[in-house]
mmCIF file of C-alpha atoms in Angstrom:
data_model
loop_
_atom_site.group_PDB
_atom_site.id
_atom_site.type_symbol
_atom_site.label_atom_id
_atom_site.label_comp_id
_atom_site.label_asym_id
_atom_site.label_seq_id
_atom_site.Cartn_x
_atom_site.Cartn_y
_atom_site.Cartn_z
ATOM 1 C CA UNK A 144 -29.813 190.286 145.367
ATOM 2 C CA UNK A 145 -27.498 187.771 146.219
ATOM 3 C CA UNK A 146 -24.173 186.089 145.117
ATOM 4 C CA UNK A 147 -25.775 183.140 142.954
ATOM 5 C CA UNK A 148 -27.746 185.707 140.702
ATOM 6 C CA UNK A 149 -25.103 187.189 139.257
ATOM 7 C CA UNK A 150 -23.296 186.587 136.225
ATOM 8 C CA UNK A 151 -20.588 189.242 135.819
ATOM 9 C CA UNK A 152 -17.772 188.024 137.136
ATOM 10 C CA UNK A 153 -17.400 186.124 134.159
ATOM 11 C CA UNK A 154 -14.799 187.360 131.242
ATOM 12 C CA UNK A 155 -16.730 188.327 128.433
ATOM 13 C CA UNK A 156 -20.312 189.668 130.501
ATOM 14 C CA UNK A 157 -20.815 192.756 130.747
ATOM 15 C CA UNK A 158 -24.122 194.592 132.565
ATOM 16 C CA UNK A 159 -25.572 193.572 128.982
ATOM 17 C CA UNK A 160 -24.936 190.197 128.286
ATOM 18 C CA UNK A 161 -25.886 189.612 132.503
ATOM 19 C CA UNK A 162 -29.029 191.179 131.800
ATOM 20 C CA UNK A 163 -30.008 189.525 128.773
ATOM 21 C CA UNK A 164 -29.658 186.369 130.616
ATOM 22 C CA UNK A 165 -32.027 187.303 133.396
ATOM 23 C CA UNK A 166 -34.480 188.429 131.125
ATOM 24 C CA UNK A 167 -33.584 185.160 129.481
ATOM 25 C CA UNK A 168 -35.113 183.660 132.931
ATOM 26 C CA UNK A 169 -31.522 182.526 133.726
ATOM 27 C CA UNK A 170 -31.528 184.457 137.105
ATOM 28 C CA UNK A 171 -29.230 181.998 139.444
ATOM 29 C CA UNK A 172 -26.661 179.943 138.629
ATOM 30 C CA UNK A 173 -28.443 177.014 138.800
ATOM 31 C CA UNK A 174 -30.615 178.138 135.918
ATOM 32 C CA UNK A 175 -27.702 177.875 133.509
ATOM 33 C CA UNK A 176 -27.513 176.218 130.787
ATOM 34 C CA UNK A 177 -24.704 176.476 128.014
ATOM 35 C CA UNK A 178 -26.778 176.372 125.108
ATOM 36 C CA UNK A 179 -28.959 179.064 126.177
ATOM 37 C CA UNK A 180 -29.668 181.494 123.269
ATOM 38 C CA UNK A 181 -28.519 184.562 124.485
ATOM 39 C CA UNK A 182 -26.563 187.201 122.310
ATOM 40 C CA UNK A 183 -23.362 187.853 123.564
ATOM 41 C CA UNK A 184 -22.955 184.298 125.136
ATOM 42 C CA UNK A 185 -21.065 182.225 122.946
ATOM 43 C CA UNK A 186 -19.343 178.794 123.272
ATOM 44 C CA UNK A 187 -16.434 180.524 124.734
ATOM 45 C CA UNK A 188 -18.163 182.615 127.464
ATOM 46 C CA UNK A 189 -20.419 179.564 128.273
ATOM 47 C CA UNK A 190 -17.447 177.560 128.851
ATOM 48 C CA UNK A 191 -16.624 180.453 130.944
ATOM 49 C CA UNK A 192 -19.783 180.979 132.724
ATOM 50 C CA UNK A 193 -19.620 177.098 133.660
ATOM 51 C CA UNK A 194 -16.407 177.075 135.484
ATOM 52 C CA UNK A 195 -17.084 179.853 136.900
ATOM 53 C CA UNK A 196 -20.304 178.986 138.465
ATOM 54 C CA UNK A 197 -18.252 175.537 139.551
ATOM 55 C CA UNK A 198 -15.313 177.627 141.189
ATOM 56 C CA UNK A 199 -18.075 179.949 142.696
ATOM 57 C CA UNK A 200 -20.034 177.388 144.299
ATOM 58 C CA UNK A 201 -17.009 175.779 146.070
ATOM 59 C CA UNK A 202 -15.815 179.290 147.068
ATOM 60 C CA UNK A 203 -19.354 180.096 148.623
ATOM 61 C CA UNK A 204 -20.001 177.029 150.227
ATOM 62 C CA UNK A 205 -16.697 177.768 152.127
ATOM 63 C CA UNK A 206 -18.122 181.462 152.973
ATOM 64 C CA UNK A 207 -15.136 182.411 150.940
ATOM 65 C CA UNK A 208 -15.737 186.194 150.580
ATOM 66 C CA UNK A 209 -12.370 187.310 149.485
ATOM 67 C CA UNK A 210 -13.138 185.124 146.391
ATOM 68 C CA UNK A 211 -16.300 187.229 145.467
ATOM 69 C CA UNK A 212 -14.209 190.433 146.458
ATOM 70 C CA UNK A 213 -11.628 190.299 143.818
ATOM 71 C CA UNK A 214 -13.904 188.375 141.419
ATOM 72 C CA UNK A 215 -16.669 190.727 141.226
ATOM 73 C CA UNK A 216 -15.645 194.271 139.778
ATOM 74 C CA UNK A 217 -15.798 197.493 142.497
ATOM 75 C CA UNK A 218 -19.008 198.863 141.730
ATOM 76 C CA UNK A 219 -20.481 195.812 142.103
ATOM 77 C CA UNK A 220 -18.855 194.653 145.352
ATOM 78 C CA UNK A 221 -22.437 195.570 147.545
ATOM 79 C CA UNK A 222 -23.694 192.087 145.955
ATOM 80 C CA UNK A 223 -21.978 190.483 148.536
ATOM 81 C CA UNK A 224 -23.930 192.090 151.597
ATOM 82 C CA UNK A 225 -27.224 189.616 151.646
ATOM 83 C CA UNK A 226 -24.719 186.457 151.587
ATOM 84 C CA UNK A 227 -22.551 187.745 154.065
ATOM 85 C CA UNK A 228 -25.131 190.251 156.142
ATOM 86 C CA UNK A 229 -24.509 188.375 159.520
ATOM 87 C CA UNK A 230 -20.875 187.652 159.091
ATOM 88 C CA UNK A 231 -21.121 191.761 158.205
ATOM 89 C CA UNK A 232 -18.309 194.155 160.784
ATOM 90 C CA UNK A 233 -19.743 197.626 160.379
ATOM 91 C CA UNK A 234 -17.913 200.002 162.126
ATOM 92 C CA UNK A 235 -16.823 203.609 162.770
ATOM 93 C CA UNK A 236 -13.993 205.972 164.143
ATOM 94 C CA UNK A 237 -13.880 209.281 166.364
ATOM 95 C CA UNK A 238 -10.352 210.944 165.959
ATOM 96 C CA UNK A 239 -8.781 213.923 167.103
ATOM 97 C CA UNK A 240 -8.570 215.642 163.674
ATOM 98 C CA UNK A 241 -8.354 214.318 159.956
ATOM 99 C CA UNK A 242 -4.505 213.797 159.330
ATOM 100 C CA UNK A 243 -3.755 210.348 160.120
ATOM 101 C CA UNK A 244 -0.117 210.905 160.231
ATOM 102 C CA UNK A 245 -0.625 213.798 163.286
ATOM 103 C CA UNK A 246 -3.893 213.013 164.955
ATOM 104 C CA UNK A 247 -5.387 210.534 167.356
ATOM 105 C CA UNK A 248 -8.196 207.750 166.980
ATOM 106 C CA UNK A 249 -10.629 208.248 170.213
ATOM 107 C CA UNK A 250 -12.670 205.586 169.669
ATOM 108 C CA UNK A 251 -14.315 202.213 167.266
ATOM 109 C CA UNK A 252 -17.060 201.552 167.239
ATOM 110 C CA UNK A 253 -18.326 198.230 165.735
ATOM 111 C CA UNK A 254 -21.501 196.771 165.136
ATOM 112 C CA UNK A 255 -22.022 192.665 164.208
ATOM 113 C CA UNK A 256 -24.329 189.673 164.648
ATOM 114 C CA UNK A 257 -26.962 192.179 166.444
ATOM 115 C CA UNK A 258 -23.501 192.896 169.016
ATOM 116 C CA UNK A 259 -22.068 196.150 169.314
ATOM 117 C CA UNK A 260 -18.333 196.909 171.101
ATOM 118 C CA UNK A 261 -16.489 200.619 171.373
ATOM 119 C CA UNK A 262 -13.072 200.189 171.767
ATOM 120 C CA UNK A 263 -11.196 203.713 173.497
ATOM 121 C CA UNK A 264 -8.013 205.034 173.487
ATOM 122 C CA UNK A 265 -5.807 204.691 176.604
ATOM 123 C CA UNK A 266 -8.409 201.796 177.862
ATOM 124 C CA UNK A 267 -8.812 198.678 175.808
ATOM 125 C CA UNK A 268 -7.940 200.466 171.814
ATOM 126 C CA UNK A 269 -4.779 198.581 171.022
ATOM 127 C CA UNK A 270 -3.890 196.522 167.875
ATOM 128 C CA UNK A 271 -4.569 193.217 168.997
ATOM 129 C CA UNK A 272 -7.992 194.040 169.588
ATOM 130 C CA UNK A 273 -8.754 195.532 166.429
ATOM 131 C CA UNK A 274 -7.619 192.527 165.150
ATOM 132 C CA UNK A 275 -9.759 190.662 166.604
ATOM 133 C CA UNK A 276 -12.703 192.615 166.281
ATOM 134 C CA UNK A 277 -12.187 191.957 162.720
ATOM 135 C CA UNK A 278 -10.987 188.324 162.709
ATOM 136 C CA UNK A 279 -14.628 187.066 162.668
ATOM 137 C CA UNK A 280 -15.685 189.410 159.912
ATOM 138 C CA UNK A 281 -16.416 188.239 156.474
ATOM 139 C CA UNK A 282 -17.367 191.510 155.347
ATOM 140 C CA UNK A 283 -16.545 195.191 156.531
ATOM 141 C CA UNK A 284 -18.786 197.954 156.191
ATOM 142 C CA UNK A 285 -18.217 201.861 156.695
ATOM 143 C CA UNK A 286 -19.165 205.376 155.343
ATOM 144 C CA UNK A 287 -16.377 206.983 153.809
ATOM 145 C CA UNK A 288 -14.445 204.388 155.193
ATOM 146 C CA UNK A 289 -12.053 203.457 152.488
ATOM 147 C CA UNK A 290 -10.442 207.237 152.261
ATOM 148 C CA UNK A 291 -10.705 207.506 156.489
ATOM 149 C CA UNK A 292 -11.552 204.745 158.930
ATOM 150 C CA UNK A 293 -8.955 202.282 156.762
ATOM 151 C CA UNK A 294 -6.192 203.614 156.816
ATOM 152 C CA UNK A 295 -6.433 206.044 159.580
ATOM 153 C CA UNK A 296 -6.733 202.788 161.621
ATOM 154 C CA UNK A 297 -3.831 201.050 159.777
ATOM 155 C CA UNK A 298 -1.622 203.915 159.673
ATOM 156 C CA UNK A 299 -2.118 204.404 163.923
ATOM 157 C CA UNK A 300 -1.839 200.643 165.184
ATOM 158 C CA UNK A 301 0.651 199.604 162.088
ATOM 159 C CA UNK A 302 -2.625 196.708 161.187
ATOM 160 C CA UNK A 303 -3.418 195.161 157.931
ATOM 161 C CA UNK A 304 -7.097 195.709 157.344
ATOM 162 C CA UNK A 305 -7.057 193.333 154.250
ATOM 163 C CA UNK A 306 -11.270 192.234 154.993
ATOM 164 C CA UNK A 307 -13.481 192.997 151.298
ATOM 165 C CA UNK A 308 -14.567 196.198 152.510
ATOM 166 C CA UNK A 309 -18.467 197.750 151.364
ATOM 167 C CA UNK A 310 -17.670 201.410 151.817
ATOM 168 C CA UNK A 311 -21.368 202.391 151.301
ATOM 169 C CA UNK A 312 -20.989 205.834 150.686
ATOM 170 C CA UNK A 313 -20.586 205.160 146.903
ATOM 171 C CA UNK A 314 -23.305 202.366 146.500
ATOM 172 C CA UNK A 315 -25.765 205.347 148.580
ATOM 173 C CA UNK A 316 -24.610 207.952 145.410
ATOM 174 C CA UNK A 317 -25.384 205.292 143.372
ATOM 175 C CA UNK A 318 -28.887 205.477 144.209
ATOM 176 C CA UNK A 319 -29.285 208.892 144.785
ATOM 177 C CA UNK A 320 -28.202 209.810 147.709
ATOM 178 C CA UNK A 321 -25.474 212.139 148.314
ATOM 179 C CA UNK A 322 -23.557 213.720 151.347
ATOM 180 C CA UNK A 323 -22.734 212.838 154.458
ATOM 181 C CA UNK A 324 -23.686 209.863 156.588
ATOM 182 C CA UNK A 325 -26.428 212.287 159.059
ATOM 183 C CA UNK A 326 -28.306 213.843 156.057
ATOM 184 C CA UNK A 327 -28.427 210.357 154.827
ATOM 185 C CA UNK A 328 -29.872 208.788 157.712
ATOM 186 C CA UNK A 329 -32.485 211.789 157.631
ATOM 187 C CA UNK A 330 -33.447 211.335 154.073
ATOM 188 C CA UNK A 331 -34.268 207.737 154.818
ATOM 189 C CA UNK A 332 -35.788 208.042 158.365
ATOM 190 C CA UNK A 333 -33.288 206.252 160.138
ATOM 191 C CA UNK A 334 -33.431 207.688 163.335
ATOM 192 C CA UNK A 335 -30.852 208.074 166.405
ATOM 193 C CA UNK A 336 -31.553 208.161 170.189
ATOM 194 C CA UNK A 337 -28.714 211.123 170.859
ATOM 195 C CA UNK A 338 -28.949 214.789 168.876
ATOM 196 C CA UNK A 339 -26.879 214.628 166.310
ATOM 197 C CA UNK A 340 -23.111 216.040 166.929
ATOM 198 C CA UNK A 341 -20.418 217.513 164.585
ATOM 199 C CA UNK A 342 -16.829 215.952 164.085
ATOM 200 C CA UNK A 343 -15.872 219.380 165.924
ATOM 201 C CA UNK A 344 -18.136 218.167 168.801
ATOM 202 C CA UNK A 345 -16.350 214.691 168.794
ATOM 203 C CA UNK A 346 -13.012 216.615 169.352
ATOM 204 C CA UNK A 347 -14.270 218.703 172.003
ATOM 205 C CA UNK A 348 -15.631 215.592 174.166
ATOM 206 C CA UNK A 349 -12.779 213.929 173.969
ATOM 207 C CA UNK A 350 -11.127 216.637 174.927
ATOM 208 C CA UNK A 351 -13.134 217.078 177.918
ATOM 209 C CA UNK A 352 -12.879 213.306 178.780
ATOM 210 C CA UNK A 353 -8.796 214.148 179.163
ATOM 211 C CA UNK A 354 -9.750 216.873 181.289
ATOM 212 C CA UNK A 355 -11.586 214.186 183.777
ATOM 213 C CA UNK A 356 -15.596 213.848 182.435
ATOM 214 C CA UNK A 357 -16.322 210.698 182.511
ATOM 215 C CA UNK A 358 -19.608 212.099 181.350
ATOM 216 C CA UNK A 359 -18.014 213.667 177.807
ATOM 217 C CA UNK A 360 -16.612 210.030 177.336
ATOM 218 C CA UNK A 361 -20.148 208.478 177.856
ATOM 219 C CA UNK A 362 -21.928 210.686 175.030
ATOM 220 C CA UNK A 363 -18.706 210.492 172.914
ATOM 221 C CA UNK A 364 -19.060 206.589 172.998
ATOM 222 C CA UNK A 365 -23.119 206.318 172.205
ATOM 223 C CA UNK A 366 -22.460 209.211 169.373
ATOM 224 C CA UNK A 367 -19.918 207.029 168.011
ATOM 225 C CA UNK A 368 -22.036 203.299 168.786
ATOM 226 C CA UNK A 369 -25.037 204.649 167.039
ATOM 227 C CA UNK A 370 -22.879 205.484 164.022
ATOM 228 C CA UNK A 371 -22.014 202.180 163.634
ATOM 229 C CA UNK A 372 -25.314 200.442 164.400
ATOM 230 C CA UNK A 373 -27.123 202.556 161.726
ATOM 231 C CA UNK A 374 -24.245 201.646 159.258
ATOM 232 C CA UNK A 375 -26.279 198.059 158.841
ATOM 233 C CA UNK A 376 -30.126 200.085 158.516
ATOM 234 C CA UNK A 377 -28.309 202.275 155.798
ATOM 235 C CA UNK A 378 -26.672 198.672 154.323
ATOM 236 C CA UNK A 379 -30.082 197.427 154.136
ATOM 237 C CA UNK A 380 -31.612 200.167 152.399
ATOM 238 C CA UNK A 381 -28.874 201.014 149.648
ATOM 239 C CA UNK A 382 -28.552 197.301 149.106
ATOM 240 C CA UNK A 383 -32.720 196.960 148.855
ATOM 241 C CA UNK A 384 -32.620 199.987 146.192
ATOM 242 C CA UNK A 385 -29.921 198.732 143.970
ATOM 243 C CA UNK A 386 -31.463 195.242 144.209
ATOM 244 C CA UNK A 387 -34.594 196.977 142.907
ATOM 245 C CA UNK A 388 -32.754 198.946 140.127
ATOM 246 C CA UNK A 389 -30.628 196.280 139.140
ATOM 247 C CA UNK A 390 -32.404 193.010 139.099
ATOM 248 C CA UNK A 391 -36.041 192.982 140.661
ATOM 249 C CA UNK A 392 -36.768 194.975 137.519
ATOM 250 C CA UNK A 393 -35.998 192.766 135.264
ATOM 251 C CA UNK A 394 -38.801 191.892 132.809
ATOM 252 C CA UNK A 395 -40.544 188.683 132.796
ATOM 253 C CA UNK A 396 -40.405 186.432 129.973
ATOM 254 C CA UNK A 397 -37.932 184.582 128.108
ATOM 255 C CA UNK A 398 -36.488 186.801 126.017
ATOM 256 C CA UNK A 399 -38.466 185.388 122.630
#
């Protein structure tokens, strides 16, 4: 599903009103017309609807993605992924422990354009770099991300990470699937090279790395690279689902 098909947005459409227009055969923007017989699409909201789609189509053709991000409501925020797949920054964090305030980010991972960098601590992990690891990014995309890889990250390097963020771990429970990002991956036979390892293991390799193995460092990094890399296969898959559920479903006809 992608940007143009969608209709809610708008002030005045709901999931309701955007559906009875798709089923109306008014699927893109394009397709509009503002004296469509729809119910719940009056004068008003077609006025609406029209300069919206004329703001949108401005904003899109200028890969404007903070536009879509405060336009569109949350839940709704993982209709920007098709758009903006290859201008998509997945990425992921190792730390030292869970309190941002006390404990250490190891390494980031991030994962763009086919590309994928790991930035460590004491090496090459500074705030400038984060920066512009995400300067090119017109769309971020974690697990769990918002509540941990966010701020962790702004709270340690003092960074604004102000990119529209898809956190898909609430799109996947959308869908049906629940828990964390390995059982995920299992349920929908997205495969790693490495075994998996636990957050505890993460700790202990870095901790090992400190202690002088270069070789702890080396499985810490591909644990954390593969994270990130199968961030854009799970993308794919919750975005494919919802695209299903919400608008490949839709009826044919035109709504008579």
């Amino acid at each position: 599903m992608r940007i143009e098909n969608s209709f809610i947005p708008v002030d005045g459409v709901g999931e309701t009103t955007e559906r009875r227009l798709w089923e109306r055969g008014v699927t893109t923007w394009d397709e509009f017309d503002p004296g469509v017989d729809v119910a719940g699409v009056g004068a008003t909201t077609a006025d609406r609807i029209e300069s919206f789609i004329a703001e949108a189509l401005a904003r899109l053709d200028d890969g404007d993605a903070a536009y879509f991000d405060r336009e569109f409501p949350s839940g709704e925020r993982w209709r920007l992924y098709e758009n903006f797949r290859e201008e998509t920054c997945f990425f992921d964090i190792e730390t030292t422990g869970l309190d941002e305030r006390r404990d250490r980010v190891t390494t980031v991972s991030f994962h763009q354009g086919g590309e994928t960098t790991t930035l460590v601590a004491g090496e090459d992990l500074t705030a400038r770099r984060l920066r512009e690891q995400f300067a090119d990014a017109s769309l971020l995309a974690t697990f769990n991300g918002a509540r941990f890889d966010v701020p962790f990250l702004e709270t340690s390097f003092d960074v604004d990470i102000d990119t529209p963020h898809l956190d898909l771990m609430y799109p996947a429970k959308r869908v049906g699937l629940s828990g964390g990002l390995k059982p995920i991956e299992k349920e929908l036979g997205i495969d790693r090279d490495r075994p998996d390892i636990s957050g505890r293991d993460a700790v202990r390799l870095w901790r090992e790395y400190e202690r002088g193995s270069d070789e702890a460092l080396e499985t810490l990094v591909s644990y954390n690279r593969e994270d990130a890399v199968n961030l854009r296969a799970l993308a794919d898959a919750v975005c494919e689902a919802l695209d299903e559920e919400v608008f490949a479903a839709v009826p044919d006809g035109d709504g008579d």
